[in-house]
PDB file of C-alpha atoms in Angstrom:
ATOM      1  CA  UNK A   1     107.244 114.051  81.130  1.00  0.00           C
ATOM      2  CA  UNK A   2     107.288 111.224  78.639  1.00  0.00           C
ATOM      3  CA  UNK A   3     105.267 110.728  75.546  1.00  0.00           C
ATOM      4  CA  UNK A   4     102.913 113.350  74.834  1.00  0.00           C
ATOM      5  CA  UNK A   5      99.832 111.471  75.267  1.00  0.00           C
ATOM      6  CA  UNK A   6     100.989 108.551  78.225  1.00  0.00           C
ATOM      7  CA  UNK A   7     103.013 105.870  77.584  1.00  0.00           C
ATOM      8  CA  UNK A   8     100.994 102.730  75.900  1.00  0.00           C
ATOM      9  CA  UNK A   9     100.309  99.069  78.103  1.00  0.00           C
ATOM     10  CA  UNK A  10      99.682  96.519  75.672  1.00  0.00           C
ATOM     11  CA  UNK A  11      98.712  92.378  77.398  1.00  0.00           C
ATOM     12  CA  UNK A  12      98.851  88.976  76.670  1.00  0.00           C
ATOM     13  CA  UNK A  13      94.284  88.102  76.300  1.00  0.00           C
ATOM     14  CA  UNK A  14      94.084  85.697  79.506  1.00  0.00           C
ATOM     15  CA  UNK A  15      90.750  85.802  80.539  1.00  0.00           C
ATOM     16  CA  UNK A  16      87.485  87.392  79.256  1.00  0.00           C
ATOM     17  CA  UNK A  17      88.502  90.333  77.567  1.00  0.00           C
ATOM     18  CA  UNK A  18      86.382  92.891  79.761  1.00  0.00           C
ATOM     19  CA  UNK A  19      87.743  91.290  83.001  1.00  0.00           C
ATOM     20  CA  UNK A  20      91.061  91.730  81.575  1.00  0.00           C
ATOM     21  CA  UNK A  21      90.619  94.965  80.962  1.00  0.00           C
ATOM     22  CA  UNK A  22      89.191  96.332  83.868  1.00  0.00           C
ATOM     23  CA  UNK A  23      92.411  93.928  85.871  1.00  0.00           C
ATOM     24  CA  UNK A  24      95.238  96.119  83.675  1.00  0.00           C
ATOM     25  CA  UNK A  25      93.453  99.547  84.110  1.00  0.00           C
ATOM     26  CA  UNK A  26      93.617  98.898  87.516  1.00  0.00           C
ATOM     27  CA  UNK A  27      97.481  98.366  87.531  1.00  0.00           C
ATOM     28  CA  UNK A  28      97.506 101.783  85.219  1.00  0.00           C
ATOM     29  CA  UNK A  29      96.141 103.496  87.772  1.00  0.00           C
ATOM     30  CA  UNK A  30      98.534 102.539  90.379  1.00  0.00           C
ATOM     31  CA  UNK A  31     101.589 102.899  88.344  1.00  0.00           C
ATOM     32  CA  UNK A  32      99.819 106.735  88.054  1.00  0.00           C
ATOM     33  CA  UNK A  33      99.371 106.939  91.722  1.00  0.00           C
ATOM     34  CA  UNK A  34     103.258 105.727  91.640  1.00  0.00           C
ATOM     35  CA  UNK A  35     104.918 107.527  89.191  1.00  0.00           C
ATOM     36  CA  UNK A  36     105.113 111.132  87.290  1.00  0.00           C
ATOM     37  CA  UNK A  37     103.776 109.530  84.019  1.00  0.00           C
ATOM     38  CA  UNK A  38     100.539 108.845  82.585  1.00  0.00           C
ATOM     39  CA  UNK A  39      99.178 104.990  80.569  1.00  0.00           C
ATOM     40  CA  UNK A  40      97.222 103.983  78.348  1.00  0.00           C
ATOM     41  CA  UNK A  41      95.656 100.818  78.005  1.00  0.00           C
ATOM     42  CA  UNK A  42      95.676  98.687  75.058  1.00  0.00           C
ATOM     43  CA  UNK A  43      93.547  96.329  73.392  1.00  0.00           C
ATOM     44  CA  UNK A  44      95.518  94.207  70.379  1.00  0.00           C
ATOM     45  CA  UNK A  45      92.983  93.333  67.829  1.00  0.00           C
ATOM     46  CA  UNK A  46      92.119  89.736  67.919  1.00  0.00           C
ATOM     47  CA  UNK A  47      94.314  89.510  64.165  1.00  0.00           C
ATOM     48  CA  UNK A  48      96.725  91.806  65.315  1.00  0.00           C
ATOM     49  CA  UNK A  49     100.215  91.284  67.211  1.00  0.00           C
ATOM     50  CA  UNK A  50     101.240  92.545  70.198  1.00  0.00           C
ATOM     51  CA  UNK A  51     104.867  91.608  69.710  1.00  0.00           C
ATOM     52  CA  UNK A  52     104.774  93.498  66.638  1.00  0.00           C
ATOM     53  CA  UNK A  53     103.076  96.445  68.391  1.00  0.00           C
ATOM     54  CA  UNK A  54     105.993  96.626  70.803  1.00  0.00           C
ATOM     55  CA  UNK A  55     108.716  96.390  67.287  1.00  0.00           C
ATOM     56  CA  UNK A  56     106.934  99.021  65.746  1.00  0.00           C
ATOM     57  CA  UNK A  57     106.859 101.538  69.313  1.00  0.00           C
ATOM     58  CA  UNK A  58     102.962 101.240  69.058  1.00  0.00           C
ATOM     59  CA  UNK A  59     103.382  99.589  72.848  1.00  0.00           C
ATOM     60  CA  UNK A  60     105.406 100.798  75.518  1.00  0.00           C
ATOM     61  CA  UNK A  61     105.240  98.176  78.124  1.00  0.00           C
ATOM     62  CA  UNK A  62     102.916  94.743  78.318  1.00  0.00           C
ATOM     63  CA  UNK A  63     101.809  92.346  80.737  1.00  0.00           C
ATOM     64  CA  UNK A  64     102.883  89.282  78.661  1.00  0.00           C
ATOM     65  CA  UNK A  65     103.843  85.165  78.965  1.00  0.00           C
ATOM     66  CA  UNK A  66     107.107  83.767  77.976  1.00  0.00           C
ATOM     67  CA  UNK A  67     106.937  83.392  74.720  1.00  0.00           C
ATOM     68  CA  UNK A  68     105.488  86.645  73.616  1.00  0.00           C
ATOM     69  CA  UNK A  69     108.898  88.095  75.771  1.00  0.00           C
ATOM     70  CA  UNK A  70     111.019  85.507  73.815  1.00  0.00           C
ATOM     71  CA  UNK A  71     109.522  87.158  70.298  1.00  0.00           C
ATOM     72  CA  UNK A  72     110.047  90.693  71.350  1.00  0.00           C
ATOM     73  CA  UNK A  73     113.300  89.971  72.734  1.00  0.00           C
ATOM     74  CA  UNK A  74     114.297  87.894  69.418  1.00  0.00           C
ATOM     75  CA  UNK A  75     112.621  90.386  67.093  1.00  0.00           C
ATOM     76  CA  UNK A  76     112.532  93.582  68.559  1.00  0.00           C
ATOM     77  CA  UNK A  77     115.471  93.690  71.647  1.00  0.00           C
ATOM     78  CA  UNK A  78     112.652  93.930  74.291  1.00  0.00           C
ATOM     79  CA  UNK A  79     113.596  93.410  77.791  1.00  0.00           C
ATOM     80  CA  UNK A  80     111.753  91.489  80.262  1.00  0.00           C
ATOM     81  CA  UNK A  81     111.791  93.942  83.860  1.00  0.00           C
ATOM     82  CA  UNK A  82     109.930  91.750  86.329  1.00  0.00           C
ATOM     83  CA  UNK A  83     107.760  88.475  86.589  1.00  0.00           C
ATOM     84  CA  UNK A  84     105.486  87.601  89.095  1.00  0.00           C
ATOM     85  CA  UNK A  85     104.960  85.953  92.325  1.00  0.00           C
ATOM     86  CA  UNK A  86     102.423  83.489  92.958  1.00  0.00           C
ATOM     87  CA  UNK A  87     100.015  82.647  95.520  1.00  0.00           C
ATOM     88  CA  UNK A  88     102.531  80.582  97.389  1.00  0.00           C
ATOM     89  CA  UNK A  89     104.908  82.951  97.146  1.00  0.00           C
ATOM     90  CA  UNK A  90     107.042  81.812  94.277  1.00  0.00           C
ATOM     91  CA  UNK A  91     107.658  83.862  90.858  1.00  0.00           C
ATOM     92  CA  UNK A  92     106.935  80.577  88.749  1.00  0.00           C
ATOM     93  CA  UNK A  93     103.889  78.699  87.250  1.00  0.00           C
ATOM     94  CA  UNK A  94     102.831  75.682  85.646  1.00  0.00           C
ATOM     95  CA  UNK A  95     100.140  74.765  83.325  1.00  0.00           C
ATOM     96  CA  UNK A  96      97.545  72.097  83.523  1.00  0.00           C
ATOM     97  CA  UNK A  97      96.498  69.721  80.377  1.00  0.00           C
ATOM     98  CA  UNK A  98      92.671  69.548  81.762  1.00  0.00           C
ATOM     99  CA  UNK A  99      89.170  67.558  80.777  1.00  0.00           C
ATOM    100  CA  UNK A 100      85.998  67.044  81.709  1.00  0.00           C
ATOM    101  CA  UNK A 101      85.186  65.458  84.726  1.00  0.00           C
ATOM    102  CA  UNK A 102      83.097  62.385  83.071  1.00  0.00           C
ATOM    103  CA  UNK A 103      85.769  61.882  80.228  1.00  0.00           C
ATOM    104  CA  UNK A 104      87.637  58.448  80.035  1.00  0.00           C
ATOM    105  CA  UNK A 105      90.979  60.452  79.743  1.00  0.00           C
ATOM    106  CA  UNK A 106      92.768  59.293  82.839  1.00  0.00           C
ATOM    107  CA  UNK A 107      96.215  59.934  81.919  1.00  0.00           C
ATOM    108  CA  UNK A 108      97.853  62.409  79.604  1.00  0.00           C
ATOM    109  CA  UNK A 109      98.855  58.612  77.998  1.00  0.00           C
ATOM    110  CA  UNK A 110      95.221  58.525  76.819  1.00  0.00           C
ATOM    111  CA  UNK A 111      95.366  62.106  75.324  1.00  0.00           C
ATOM    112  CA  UNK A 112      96.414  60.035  71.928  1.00  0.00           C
ATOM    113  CA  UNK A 113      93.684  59.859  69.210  1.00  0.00           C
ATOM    114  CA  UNK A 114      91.875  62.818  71.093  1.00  0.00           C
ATOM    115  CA  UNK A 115      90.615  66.321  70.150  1.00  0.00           C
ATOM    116  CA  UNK A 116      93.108  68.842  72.094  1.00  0.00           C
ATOM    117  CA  UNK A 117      92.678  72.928  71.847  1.00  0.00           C
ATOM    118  CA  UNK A 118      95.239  74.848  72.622  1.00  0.00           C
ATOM    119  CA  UNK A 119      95.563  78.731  73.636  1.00  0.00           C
ATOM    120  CA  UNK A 120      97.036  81.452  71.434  1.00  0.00           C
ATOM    121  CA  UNK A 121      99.964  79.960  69.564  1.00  0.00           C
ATOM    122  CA  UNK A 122     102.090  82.673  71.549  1.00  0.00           C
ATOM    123  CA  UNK A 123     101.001  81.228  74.611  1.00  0.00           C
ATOM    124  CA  UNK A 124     103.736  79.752  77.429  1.00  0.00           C
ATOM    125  CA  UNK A 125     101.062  77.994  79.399  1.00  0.00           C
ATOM    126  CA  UNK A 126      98.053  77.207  76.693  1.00  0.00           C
ATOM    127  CA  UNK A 127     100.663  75.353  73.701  1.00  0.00           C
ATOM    128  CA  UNK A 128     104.279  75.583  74.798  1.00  0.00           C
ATOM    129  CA  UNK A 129     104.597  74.161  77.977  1.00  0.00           C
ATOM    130  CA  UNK A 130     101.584  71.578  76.949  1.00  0.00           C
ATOM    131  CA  UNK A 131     103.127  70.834  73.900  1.00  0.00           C
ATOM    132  CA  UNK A 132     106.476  69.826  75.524  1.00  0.00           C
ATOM    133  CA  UNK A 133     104.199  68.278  78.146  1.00  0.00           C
ATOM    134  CA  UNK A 134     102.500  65.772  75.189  1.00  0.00           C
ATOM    135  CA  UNK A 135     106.247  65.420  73.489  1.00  0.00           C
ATOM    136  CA  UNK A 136     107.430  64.148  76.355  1.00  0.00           C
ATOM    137  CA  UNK A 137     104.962  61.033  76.943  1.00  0.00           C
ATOM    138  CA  UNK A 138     105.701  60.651  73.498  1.00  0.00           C
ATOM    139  CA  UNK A 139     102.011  62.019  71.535  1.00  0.00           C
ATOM    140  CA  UNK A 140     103.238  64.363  68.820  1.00  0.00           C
ATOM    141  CA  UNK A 141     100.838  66.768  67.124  1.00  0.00           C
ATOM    142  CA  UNK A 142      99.959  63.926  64.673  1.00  0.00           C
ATOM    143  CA  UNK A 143      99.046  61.510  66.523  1.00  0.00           C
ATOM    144  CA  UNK A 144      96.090  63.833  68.114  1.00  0.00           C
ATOM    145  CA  UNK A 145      92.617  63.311  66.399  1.00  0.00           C
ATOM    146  CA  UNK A 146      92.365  67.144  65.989  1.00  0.00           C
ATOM    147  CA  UNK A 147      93.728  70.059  67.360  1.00  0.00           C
ATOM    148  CA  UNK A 148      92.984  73.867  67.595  1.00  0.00           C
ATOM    149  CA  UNK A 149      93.674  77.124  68.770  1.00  0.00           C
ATOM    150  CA  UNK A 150      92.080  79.583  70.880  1.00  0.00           C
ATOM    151  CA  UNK A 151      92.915  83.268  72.033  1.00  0.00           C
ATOM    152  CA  UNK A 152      92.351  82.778  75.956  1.00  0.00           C
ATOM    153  CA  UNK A 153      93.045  80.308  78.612  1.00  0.00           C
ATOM    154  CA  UNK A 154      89.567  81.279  79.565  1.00  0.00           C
ATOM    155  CA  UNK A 155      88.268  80.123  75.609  1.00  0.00           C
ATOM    156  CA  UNK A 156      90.106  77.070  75.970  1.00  0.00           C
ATOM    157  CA  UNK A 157      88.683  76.091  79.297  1.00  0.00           C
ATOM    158  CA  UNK A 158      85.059  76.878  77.452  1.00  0.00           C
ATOM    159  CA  UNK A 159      86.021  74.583  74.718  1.00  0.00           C
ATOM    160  CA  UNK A 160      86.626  71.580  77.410  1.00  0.00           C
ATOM    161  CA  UNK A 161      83.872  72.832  79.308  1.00  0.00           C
ATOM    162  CA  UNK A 162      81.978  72.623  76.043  1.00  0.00           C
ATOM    163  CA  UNK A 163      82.616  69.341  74.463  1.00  0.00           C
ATOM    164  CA  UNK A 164      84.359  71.013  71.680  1.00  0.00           C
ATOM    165  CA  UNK A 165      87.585  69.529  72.410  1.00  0.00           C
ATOM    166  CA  UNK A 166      88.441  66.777  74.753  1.00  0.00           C
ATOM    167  CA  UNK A 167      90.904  67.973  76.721  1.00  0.00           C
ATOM    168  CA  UNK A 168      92.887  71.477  76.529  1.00  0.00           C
ATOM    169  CA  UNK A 169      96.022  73.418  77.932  1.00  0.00           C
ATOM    170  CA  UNK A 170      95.742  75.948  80.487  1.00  0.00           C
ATOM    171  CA  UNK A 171      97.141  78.285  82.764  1.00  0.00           C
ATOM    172  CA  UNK A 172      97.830  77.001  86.342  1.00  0.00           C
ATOM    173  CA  UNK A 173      95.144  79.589  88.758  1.00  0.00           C
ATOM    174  CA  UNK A 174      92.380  79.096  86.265  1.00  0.00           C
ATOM    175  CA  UNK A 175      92.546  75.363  86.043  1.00  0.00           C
ATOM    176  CA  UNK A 176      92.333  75.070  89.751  1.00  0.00           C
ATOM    177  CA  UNK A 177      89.584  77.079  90.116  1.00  0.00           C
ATOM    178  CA  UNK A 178      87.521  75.505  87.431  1.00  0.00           C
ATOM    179  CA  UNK A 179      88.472  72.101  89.341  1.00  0.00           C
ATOM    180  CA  UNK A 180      87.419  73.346  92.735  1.00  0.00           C
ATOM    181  CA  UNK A 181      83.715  74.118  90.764  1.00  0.00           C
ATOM    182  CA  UNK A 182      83.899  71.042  89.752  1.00  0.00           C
ATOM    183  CA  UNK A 183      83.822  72.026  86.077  1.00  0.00           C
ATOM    184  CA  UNK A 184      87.186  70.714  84.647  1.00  0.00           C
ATOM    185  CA  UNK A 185      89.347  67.539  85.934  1.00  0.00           C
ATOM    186  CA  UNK A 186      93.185  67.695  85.870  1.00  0.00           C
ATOM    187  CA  UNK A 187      94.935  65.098  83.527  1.00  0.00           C
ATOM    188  CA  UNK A 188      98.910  66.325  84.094  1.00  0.00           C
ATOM    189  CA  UNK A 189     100.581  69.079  85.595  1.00  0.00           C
ATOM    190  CA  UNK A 190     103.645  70.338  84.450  1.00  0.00           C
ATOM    191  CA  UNK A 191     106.963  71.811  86.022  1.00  0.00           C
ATOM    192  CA  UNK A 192     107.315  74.833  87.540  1.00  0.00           C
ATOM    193  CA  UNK A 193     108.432  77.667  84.996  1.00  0.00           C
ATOM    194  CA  UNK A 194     109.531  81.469  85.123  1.00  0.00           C
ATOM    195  CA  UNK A 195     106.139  83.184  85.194  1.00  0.00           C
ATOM    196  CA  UNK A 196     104.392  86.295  83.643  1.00  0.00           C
ATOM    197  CA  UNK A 197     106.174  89.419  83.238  1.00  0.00           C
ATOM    198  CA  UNK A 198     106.123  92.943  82.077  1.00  0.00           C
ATOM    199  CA  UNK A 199     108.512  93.674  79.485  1.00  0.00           C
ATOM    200  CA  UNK A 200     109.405  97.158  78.044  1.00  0.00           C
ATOM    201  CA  UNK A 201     110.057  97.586  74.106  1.00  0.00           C
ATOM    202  CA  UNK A 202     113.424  98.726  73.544  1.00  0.00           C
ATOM    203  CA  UNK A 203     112.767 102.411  72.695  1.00  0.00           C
ATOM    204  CA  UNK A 204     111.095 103.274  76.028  1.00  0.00           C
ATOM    205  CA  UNK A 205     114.220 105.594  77.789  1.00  0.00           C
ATOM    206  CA  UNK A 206     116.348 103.435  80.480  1.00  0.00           C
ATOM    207  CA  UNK A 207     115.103 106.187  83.264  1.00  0.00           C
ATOM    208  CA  UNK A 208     111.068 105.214  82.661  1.00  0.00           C
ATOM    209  CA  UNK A 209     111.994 101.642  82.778  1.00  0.00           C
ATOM    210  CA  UNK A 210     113.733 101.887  85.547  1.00  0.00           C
ATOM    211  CA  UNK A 211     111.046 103.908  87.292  1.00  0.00           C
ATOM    212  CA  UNK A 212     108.619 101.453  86.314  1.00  0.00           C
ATOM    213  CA  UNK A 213     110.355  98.454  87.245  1.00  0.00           C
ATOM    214  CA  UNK A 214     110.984 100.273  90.696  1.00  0.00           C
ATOM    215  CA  UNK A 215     107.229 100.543  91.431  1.00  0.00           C
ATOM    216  CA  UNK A 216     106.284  97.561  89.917  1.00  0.00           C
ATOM    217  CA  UNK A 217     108.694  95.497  92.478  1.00  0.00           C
ATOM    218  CA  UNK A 218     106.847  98.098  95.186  1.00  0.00           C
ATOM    219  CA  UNK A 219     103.488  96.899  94.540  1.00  0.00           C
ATOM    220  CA  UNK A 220     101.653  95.036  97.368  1.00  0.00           C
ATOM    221  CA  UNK A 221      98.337  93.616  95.863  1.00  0.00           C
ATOM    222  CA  UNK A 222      97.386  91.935  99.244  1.00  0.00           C
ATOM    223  CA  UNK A 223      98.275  95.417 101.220  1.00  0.00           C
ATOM    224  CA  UNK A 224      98.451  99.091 101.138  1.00  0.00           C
ATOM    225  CA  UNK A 225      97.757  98.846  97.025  1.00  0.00           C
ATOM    226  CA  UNK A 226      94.828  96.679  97.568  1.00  0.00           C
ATOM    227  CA  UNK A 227      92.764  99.616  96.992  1.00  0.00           C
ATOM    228  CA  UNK A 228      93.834 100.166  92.927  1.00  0.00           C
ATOM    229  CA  UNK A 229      93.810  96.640  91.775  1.00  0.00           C
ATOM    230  CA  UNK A 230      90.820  94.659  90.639  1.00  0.00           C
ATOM    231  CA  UNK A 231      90.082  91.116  91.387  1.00  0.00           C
ATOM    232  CA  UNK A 232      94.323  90.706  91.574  1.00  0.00           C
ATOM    233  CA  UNK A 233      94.176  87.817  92.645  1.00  0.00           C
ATOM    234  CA  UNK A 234      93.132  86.103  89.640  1.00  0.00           C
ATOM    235  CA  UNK A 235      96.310  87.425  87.681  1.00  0.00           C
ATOM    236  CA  UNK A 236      99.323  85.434  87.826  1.00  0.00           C
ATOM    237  CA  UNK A 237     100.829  88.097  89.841  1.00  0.00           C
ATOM    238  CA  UNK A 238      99.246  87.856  92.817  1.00  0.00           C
ATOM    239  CA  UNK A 239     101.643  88.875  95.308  1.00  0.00           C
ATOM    240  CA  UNK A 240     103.238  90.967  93.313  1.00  0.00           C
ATOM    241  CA  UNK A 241     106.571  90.875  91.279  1.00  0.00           C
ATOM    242  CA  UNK A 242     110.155  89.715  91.940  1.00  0.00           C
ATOM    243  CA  UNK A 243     112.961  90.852  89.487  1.00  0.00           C
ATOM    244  CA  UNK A 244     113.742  89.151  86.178  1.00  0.00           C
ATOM    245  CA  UNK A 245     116.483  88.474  84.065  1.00  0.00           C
ATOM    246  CA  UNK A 246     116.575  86.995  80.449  1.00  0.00           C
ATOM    247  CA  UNK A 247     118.798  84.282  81.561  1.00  0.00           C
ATOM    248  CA  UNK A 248     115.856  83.019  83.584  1.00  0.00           C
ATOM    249  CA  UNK A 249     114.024  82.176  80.294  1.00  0.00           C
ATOM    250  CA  UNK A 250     116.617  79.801  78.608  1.00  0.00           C
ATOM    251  CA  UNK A 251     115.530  76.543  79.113  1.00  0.00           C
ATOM    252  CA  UNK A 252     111.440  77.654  77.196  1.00  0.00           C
ATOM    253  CA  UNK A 253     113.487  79.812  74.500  1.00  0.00           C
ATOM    254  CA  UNK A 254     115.551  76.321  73.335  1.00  0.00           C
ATOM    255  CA  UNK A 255     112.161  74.385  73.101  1.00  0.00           C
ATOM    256  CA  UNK A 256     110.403  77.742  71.358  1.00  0.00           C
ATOM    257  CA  UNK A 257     112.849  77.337  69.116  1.00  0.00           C
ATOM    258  CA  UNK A 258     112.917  74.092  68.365  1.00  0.00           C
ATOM    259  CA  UNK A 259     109.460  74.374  67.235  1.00  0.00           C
ATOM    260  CA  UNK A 260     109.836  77.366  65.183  1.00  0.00           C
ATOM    261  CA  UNK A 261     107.897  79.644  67.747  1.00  0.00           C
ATOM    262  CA  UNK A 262     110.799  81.947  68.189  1.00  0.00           C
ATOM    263  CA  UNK A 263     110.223  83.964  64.724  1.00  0.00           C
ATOM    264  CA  UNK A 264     106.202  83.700  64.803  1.00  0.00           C
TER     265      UNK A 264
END
């Protein structure tokens, strides 16, 4: 059943690529254990778009933030099926604007003037939520002394870690880790915010998506599925998945659009 050759899981680059990887093949081989179809994994070259993988039916299904859902869904109809639950047991996460421990940044007040990297500009938690975060204590873009881009939380965390930037925005469960080594200092959290999904492009048929969203909502990562999964618990998922709705996304889509991130 299905497409000939499996149906195709594209993902949002989080962490190292290999550990990414070897996270999402786990989750492949669980939704095989799970279901009468077969997955493939897949890599999106570092210039290529996953968003416009899922337009052109190159990607079935993807582990993806919020704003590479809004794009789909803008661009392409894609439908967000479920989003995860966190280690305390809520399906929403924050980022963190972070520095180095022995920096004189105490506040994100004193961000202004200073060298900033961001994640991938489709990232929720690496440049939309810490751009909003840096809007509203009033630093714009241009009043930074630099900025840049990376594709990863885990590259931006390097960059911090580094010297290369000053300060950086990252995903909530890597930040605190990187505190509790003593590697990174928090400057501001954010809010809480609908987390990581998996969305399916709109030409998947409704009965696969609605297998898939069955078993995804079934998975126990700290339970009887421990067994598939690799090092879960550093996903943003790590209890598992509640449902989702696109309604749960509208307060990120109205400041994605207001900076032009909606149409990438």
């Amino acid at each position: 059943p299905g497409k000939q050759d499996g149906y195709v899981f594209g993902f949002d680059r989080r962490l190292e690529p290999k550990e990414d990887v070897k996270i999402y093949a786990s989750l492949l081989k669980y939704l095989e254990q799970s279901t009468v179809y077969e997955f493939i994994l897949e890599v999106t070259p570092k210039d290529g778009s996953l968003v416009d993988e899922i337009g052109d039916g190159e990607v079935d299904f993807a582990v993806v933030g919020t704003l590479t859902y809004l794009q789909a869904h803008e661009l392409y109809k894609a439908s967000m099926l479920v989003r995860g639950i966190n280690s305390q047991g809520e399906n929403e996460y924050r980022a963190a604007i972070v520095t180095r421990p022995d920096t004189n940044i105490k506040s994100i007040f004193d961000l202004r003037d200073s060298s900033f990297v961001f994640g991938a500009s489709t990232s929720t938690q690496g440049y939309l939520i810490p751009r909003r975060m840096l809007e509203e204590s009033d630093i714009e873009l241009t009043d930074l002394r630099n900025y840049d881009f990376t594709s990863s939380h885990a590259e931006t965390a390097n960059a911090v870690i580094s010297g290369r930037a000053e300060a950086g925005g990252i995903q909530d469960t890597l930040a605190q880790s990187l505190v509790n080594r003593g590697l990174l200092r928090i400057v501001a959290w954010s809010n809480s915010y609908p987390s990581s999904g998996v969305l399916a492009g709109e030409h998947v048929p409704q009965e696969v998506v609605q297998a898939i969203t069955e078993v995804l909502l079934g998975l126990d990562p700290r339970g009887k599925d421990k067994e598939f999964l690799y090092h879960w618990e550093r996903t943003e998922m790590p209890n598992g998945f509640s449902p989702a709705k696109d309604e749960d996304y509208t307060e990120l889509r109205s400041w994605a659009e207001a900076y032009g991130l909606l149409v990438p």
